[in-house]
Amino acid sequence: MAVSALYDRPRLASLVSSVLFLLVWQLLASYLDSSTLPAPLAVARVIWLETLSGQLPYHLGVTLLRLAFSFSIAMLLGCAIGIAMGRNEKLNHFFDNWLVIFLNIPALVTIILCYVWFGLVEYAAILAVVVNKLPNVIVTIREGTRTLDRDLLEMAKSYHFSKRKTFLHVIWPQLYPFVMGATRTGLALIWKIILVVELLGRSDGVGYQLHLFFQLFDVAGILAYSIAFVCVIQIIEFSILKPLDKKALRWRR
């Protein structure tokens, strides 16, 4: 009965799951009694001290700024190119091999090449992130464009819809789920790439701090910055992405 009640109350189930996770973590930390797995309270203490010192907010802010900038560029370019390739078969055939090549280049290789070619500068870091994320957005949006309802497009044409009106009322509602899919997977992928970019060639950001803690074998510090960043991403998901998703799809049953 208790288990079935949890299934009926998703928020309660999520809370119980989080508490269980912390409990298992605490038990493992107590059993191992090692610096390689600090207890939750030890990690929480590091988060608190780093926040008070201003280090955590500063480095977190720098990483989030890079994330916002590179993510926006990748999404805007990816959507434009994906729609163009989905609507134009000749264009798609011409650039499809390019897309396959970029999809299969490891992120680490792209990051190293950008730093070698352009130096350890900010725009090289942003470019490395954009290049790694862009092919995924293009593929997702291209496949979404291919699924557009041709009857609706012909109807819009017969009613002499302008290009803007056709996009807003016919194309965009059908593409929206694919855009949201690219957005969610993009956030999950892009922040991991940013951490590697910062670790290899920047002097600030969460990735840089993780590198310092790694050199000191400070697992509590590594977990503290990782958890703080994951929490911020989750806040973005629940406070921005989900409400946008709900509002945009309010016309569906």
Tab-separated table of C-alpha atoms in Angstrom:
chain	number	residue	atom	x	y	z
A	1	MET	CA	0.000	0.000	0.000
A	2	ALA	CA	2.815	2.411	0.896
A	3	VAL	CA	4.588	1.771	-2.416
A	4	SER	CA	1.395	2.302	-4.424
A	5	ALA	CA	0.813	5.572	-2.554
A	6	LEU	CA	4.237	6.781	-3.661
A	7	TYR	CA	3.394	6.063	-7.286
A	8	ASP	CA	0.245	8.174	-6.917
A	9	ARG	CA	2.237	11.097	-5.458
A	10	PRO	CA	5.258	11.807	-7.694
A	11	ARG	CA	6.663	14.614	-5.514
A	12	LEU	CA	6.607	12.422	-2.426
A	13	ALA	CA	8.237	9.604	-4.387
A	14	SER	CA	10.976	11.965	-5.538
A	15	LEU	CA	11.586	13.134	-1.970
A	16	VAL	CA	11.744	9.581	-0.610
A	17	SER	CA	14.118	8.592	-3.419
A	18	SER	CA	16.459	11.521	-2.613
A	19	VAL	CA	16.464	10.708	1.098
A	20	LEU	CA	17.195	7.057	0.315
A	21	PHE	CA	20.097	8.078	-1.917
A	22	LEU	CA	21.601	10.230	0.853
A	23	LEU	CA	21.111	7.420	3.352
A	24	VAL	CA	22.910	4.892	1.149
A	25	TRP	CA	25.696	7.428	0.574
A	26	GLN	CA	26.060	8.005	4.323
A	27	LEU	CA	26.132	4.282	5.077
A	28	LEU	CA	28.789	3.626	2.430
A	29	ALA	CA	30.897	6.542	3.674
A	30	SER	CA	30.659	5.283	7.262
A	31	TYR	CA	31.478	1.717	6.244
A	32	LEU	CA	34.498	2.624	4.082
A	33	ASP	CA	35.694	5.386	6.422
A	34	SER	CA	37.953	6.761	3.685
A	35	SER	CA	38.765	10.205	2.303
A	36	THR	CA	37.891	8.898	-1.155
A	37	LEU	CA	34.200	8.893	-0.205
A	38	PRO	CA	33.354	11.730	2.197
A	39	ALA	CA	29.993	11.774	3.966
A	40	PRO	CA	27.183	14.035	2.706
A	41	LEU	CA	27.656	16.420	5.635
A	42	ALA	CA	31.355	16.820	4.809
A	43	VAL	CA	30.478	17.730	1.218
A	44	ALA	CA	27.743	20.096	2.412
A	45	ARG	CA	30.304	21.794	4.681
A	46	VAL	CA	32.629	22.372	1.709
A	47	ILE	CA	29.744	23.851	-0.298
A	48	TRP	CA	28.927	26.195	2.592
A	49	LEU	CA	32.528	27.327	3.113
A	50	GLU	CA	33.155	27.819	-0.614
A	51	THR	CA	29.941	29.841	-0.867
A	52	LEU	CA	30.911	32.038	2.079
A	53	SER	CA	34.351	32.668	0.584
A	54	GLY	CA	32.759	33.662	-2.740
A	55	GLN	CA	34.702	31.059	-4.715
A	56	LEU	CA	31.735	28.831	-5.531
A	57	PRO	CA	29.393	31.629	-6.747
A	58	TYR	CA	32.183	33.174	-8.834
A	59	HIS	CA	33.328	30.011	-10.606
A	60	LEU	CA	29.750	28.773	-10.972
A	61	GLY	CA	28.752	32.088	-12.536
A	62	VAL	CA	31.656	31.994	-15.002
A	63	THR	CA	30.730	28.475	-16.138
A	64	LEU	CA	27.036	29.355	-16.439
A	65	LEU	CA	27.906	32.405	-18.551
A	66	ARG	CA	29.937	30.239	-20.914
A	67	LEU	CA	27.113	27.710	-20.984
A	68	ALA	CA	24.469	30.327	-21.816
A	69	PHE	CA	26.557	31.927	-24.552
A	70	SER	CA	27.676	28.737	-26.295
A	71	PHE	CA	24.286	27.057	-25.851
A	72	SER	CA	22.453	30.012	-27.428
A	73	ILE	CA	24.792	30.068	-30.436
A	74	ALA	CA	24.541	26.302	-30.941
A	75	MET	CA	20.731	26.299	-30.698
A	76	LEU	CA	20.206	29.273	-33.031
A	77	LEU	CA	22.605	28.006	-35.686
A	78	GLY	CA	21.482	24.397	-35.249
A	79	CYS	CA	17.793	25.245	-35.652
A	80	ALA	CA	18.428	27.381	-38.744
A	81	ILE	CA	20.652	24.794	-40.435
A	82	GLY	CA	18.434	21.875	-39.360
A	83	ILE	CA	15.293	23.479	-40.812
A	84	ALA	CA	17.141	24.325	-44.041
A	85	MET	CA	18.432	20.766	-44.437
A	86	GLY	CA	15.061	19.256	-43.553
A	87	ARG	CA	13.246	21.392	-46.117
A	88	ASN	CA	15.802	21.099	-48.923
A	89	GLU	CA	16.802	17.581	-49.981
A	90	LYS	CA	19.656	18.769	-52.226
A	91	LEU	CA	21.151	20.758	-49.370
A	92	ASN	CA	20.707	17.781	-47.053
A	93	HIS	CA	22.471	15.380	-49.426
A	94	PHE	CA	25.336	17.834	-49.929
A	95	PHE	CA	26.034	18.439	-46.219
A	96	ASP	CA	25.024	15.051	-44.785
A	97	ASN	CA	28.578	13.673	-44.918
A	98	TRP	CA	29.866	16.783	-43.166
A	99	LEU	CA	27.331	16.208	-40.427
A	100	VAL	CA	28.334	12.565	-39.981
A	101	ILE	CA	32.015	13.551	-39.717
A	102	PHE	CA	31.391	16.197	-37.045
A	103	LEU	CA	29.101	13.857	-35.114
A	104	ASN	CA	31.875	11.286	-34.865
A	105	ILE	CA	34.775	13.578	-33.946
A	106	PRO	CA	35.463	13.145	-30.200
A	107	ALA	CA	34.806	16.234	-28.107
A	108	LEU	CA	38.314	16.090	-26.652
A	109	VAL	CA	39.861	16.275	-30.140
A	110	THR	CA	37.796	19.348	-31.039
A	111	ILE	CA	38.732	21.090	-27.790
A	112	ILE	CA	42.461	20.412	-28.237
A	113	LEU	CA	42.412	21.554	-31.866
A	114	CYS	CA	40.597	24.807	-31.015
A	115	TYR	CA	43.179	25.584	-28.331
A	116	VAL	CA	46.094	24.701	-30.639
A	117	TRP	CA	44.721	26.740	-33.560
A	118	PHE	CA	43.416	29.793	-31.691
A	119	GLY	CA	45.282	29.700	-28.373
A	120	LEU	CA	44.085	29.459	-24.787
A	121	VAL	CA	41.566	32.268	-25.201
A	122	GLU	CA	37.889	32.626	-24.371
A	123	TYR	CA	36.516	32.515	-27.916
A	124	ALA	CA	38.433	29.270	-28.569
A	125	ALA	CA	36.706	27.713	-25.552
A	126	ILE	CA	33.282	28.896	-26.736
A	127	LEU	CA	33.965	27.696	-30.290
A	128	ALA	CA	34.969	24.244	-29.035
A	129	VAL	CA	31.691	23.899	-27.139
A	130	VAL	CA	29.574	25.157	-30.056
A	131	VAL	CA	31.251	22.832	-32.574
A	132	ASN	CA	30.647	19.845	-30.304
A	133	LYS	CA	26.986	20.658	-29.687
A	134	LEU	CA	25.952	21.980	-33.118
A	135	PRO	CA	25.718	18.641	-35.029
A	136	ASN	CA	23.348	17.149	-32.435
A	137	VAL	CA	20.986	20.117	-32.709
A	138	ILE	CA	21.065	20.019	-36.514
A	139	VAL	CA	20.203	16.304	-36.643
A	140	THR	CA	17.321	16.648	-34.172
A	141	ILE	CA	15.783	19.675	-35.900
A	142	ARG	CA	16.321	18.197	-39.368
A	143	GLU	CA	14.417	15.043	-38.434
A	144	GLY	CA	11.668	17.168	-36.897
A	145	THR	CA	11.393	19.240	-40.071
A	146	ARG	CA	11.028	16.072	-42.125
A	147	THR	CA	7.982	15.071	-40.075
A	148	LEU	CA	6.087	18.322	-40.756
A	149	ASP	CA	2.525	17.771	-41.936
A	150	ARG	CA	2.533	18.596	-45.671
A	151	ASP	CA	-1.255	19.022	-45.701
A	152	LEU	CA	-1.032	21.810	-43.146
A	153	LEU	CA	1.722	23.509	-45.126
A	154	GLU	CA	-0.364	23.337	-48.289
A	155	MET	CA	-3.369	24.690	-46.418
A	156	ALA	CA	-1.290	27.644	-45.176
A	157	LYS	CA	-0.148	28.275	-48.729
A	158	SER	CA	-3.666	28.134	-50.116
A	159	TYR	CA	-4.821	30.656	-47.507
A	160	HIS	CA	-1.902	32.925	-48.487
A	161	PHE	CA	-0.206	32.849	-45.089
A	162	SER	CA	2.920	34.966	-44.899
A	163	LYS	CA	6.213	33.183	-44.180
A	164	ARG	CA	6.186	34.574	-40.650
A	165	LYS	CA	2.607	33.441	-39.998
A	166	THR	CA	3.286	30.026	-41.497
A	167	PHE	CA	6.322	29.561	-39.278
A	168	LEU	CA	4.600	30.726	-36.083
A	169	HIS	CA	1.286	28.890	-36.514
A	170	VAL	CA	2.116	25.847	-38.646
A	171	ILE	CA	5.814	24.973	-38.479
A	172	TRP	CA	6.774	26.012	-34.938
A	173	PRO	CA	4.043	24.055	-33.049
A	174	GLN	CA	5.144	20.879	-34.834
A	175	LEU	CA	8.855	21.540	-34.355
A	176	TYR	CA	8.570	22.548	-30.710
A	177	PRO	CA	8.908	19.015	-29.223
A	178	PHE	CA	12.096	18.506	-31.229
A	179	VAL	CA	13.466	21.878	-30.120
A	180	MET	CA	12.748	20.986	-26.497
A	181	GLY	CA	14.391	17.593	-26.998
A	182	ALA	CA	17.493	19.293	-28.395
A	183	THR	CA	17.413	21.782	-25.515
A	184	ARG	CA	17.229	19.161	-22.773
A	185	THR	CA	19.851	16.865	-24.268
A	186	GLY	CA	21.895	19.952	-25.079
A	187	LEU	CA	22.034	21.102	-21.479
A	188	ALA	CA	23.007	17.617	-20.331
A	189	LEU	CA	25.783	17.422	-22.931
A	190	ILE	CA	27.071	20.966	-23.144
A	191	TRP	CA	27.918	21.511	-19.483
A	192	LYS	CA	30.025	18.358	-19.479
A	193	ILE	CA	31.936	19.648	-22.505
A	194	ILE	CA	32.390	23.047	-20.848
A	195	LEU	CA	33.962	21.408	-17.793
A	196	VAL	CA	36.538	19.668	-20.010
A	197	VAL	CA	37.184	22.942	-21.865
A	198	GLU	CA	37.786	24.734	-18.565
A	199	LEU	CA	39.913	21.923	-17.200
A	200	LEU	CA	42.241	21.966	-20.221
A	201	GLY	CA	42.627	25.644	-20.950
A	202	ARG	CA	40.898	28.147	-18.658
A	203	SER	CA	41.928	29.719	-15.353
A	204	ASP	CA	38.416	29.967	-13.902
A	205	GLY	CA	35.134	28.099	-13.870
A	206	VAL	CA	33.920	24.879	-12.291
A	207	GLY	CA	36.130	22.722	-14.525
A	208	TYR	CA	39.217	24.647	-13.436
A	209	GLN	CA	38.275	24.180	-9.759
A	210	LEU	CA	37.713	20.458	-10.286
A	211	HIS	CA	41.211	20.260	-11.768
A	212	LEU	CA	42.669	21.937	-8.671
A	213	PHE	CA	40.784	19.622	-6.306
A	214	PHE	CA	41.931	16.625	-8.356
A	215	GLN	CA	45.558	17.661	-7.938
A	216	LEU	CA	44.980	17.846	-4.172
A	217	PHE	CA	43.023	14.546	-4.149
A	218	ASP	CA	40.214	16.481	-2.458
A	219	VAL	CA	37.150	14.344	-3.239
A	220	ALA	CA	34.894	16.464	-1.012
A	221	GLY	CA	35.742	19.542	-3.088
A	222	ILE	CA	35.149	17.673	-6.360
A	223	LEU	CA	31.747	16.447	-5.168
A	224	ALA	CA	30.834	19.862	-3.743
A	225	TYR	CA	31.324	21.728	-7.031
A	226	SER	CA	29.754	18.919	-9.063
A	227	ILE	CA	26.633	18.773	-6.887
A	228	ALA	CA	26.308	22.567	-6.859
A	229	PHE	CA	26.400	22.705	-10.651
A	230	VAL	CA	23.963	19.809	-11.067
A	231	CYS	CA	21.565	21.576	-8.678
A	232	VAL	CA	21.713	24.737	-10.794
A	233	ILE	CA	20.972	22.748	-13.962
A	234	GLN	CA	18.020	21.109	-12.218
A	235	ILE	CA	16.704	24.521	-11.153
A	236	ILE	CA	16.887	25.665	-14.791
A	237	GLU	CA	15.020	22.528	-15.854
A	238	PHE	CA	12.171	22.863	-13.348
A	239	SER	CA	11.843	26.655	-13.263
A	240	ILE	CA	12.298	27.485	-16.959
A	241	LEU	CA	12.171	24.512	-19.334
A	242	LYS	CA	9.230	22.622	-17.858
A	243	PRO	CA	6.967	25.701	-17.529
A	244	LEU	CA	7.823	26.669	-21.133
A	245	ASP	CA	7.045	23.146	-22.265
A	246	LYS	CA	3.710	23.144	-20.445
A	247	LYS	CA	2.727	26.558	-21.770
A	248	ALA	CA	3.653	25.810	-25.375
A	249	LEU	CA	1.756	22.497	-25.404
A	250	ARG	CA	-1.341	23.762	-23.578
A	251	TRP	CA	-3.393	23.323	-26.754
A	252	ARG	CA	-2.936	19.528	-26.633
A	253	ARG	CA	-5.333	17.321	-24.775
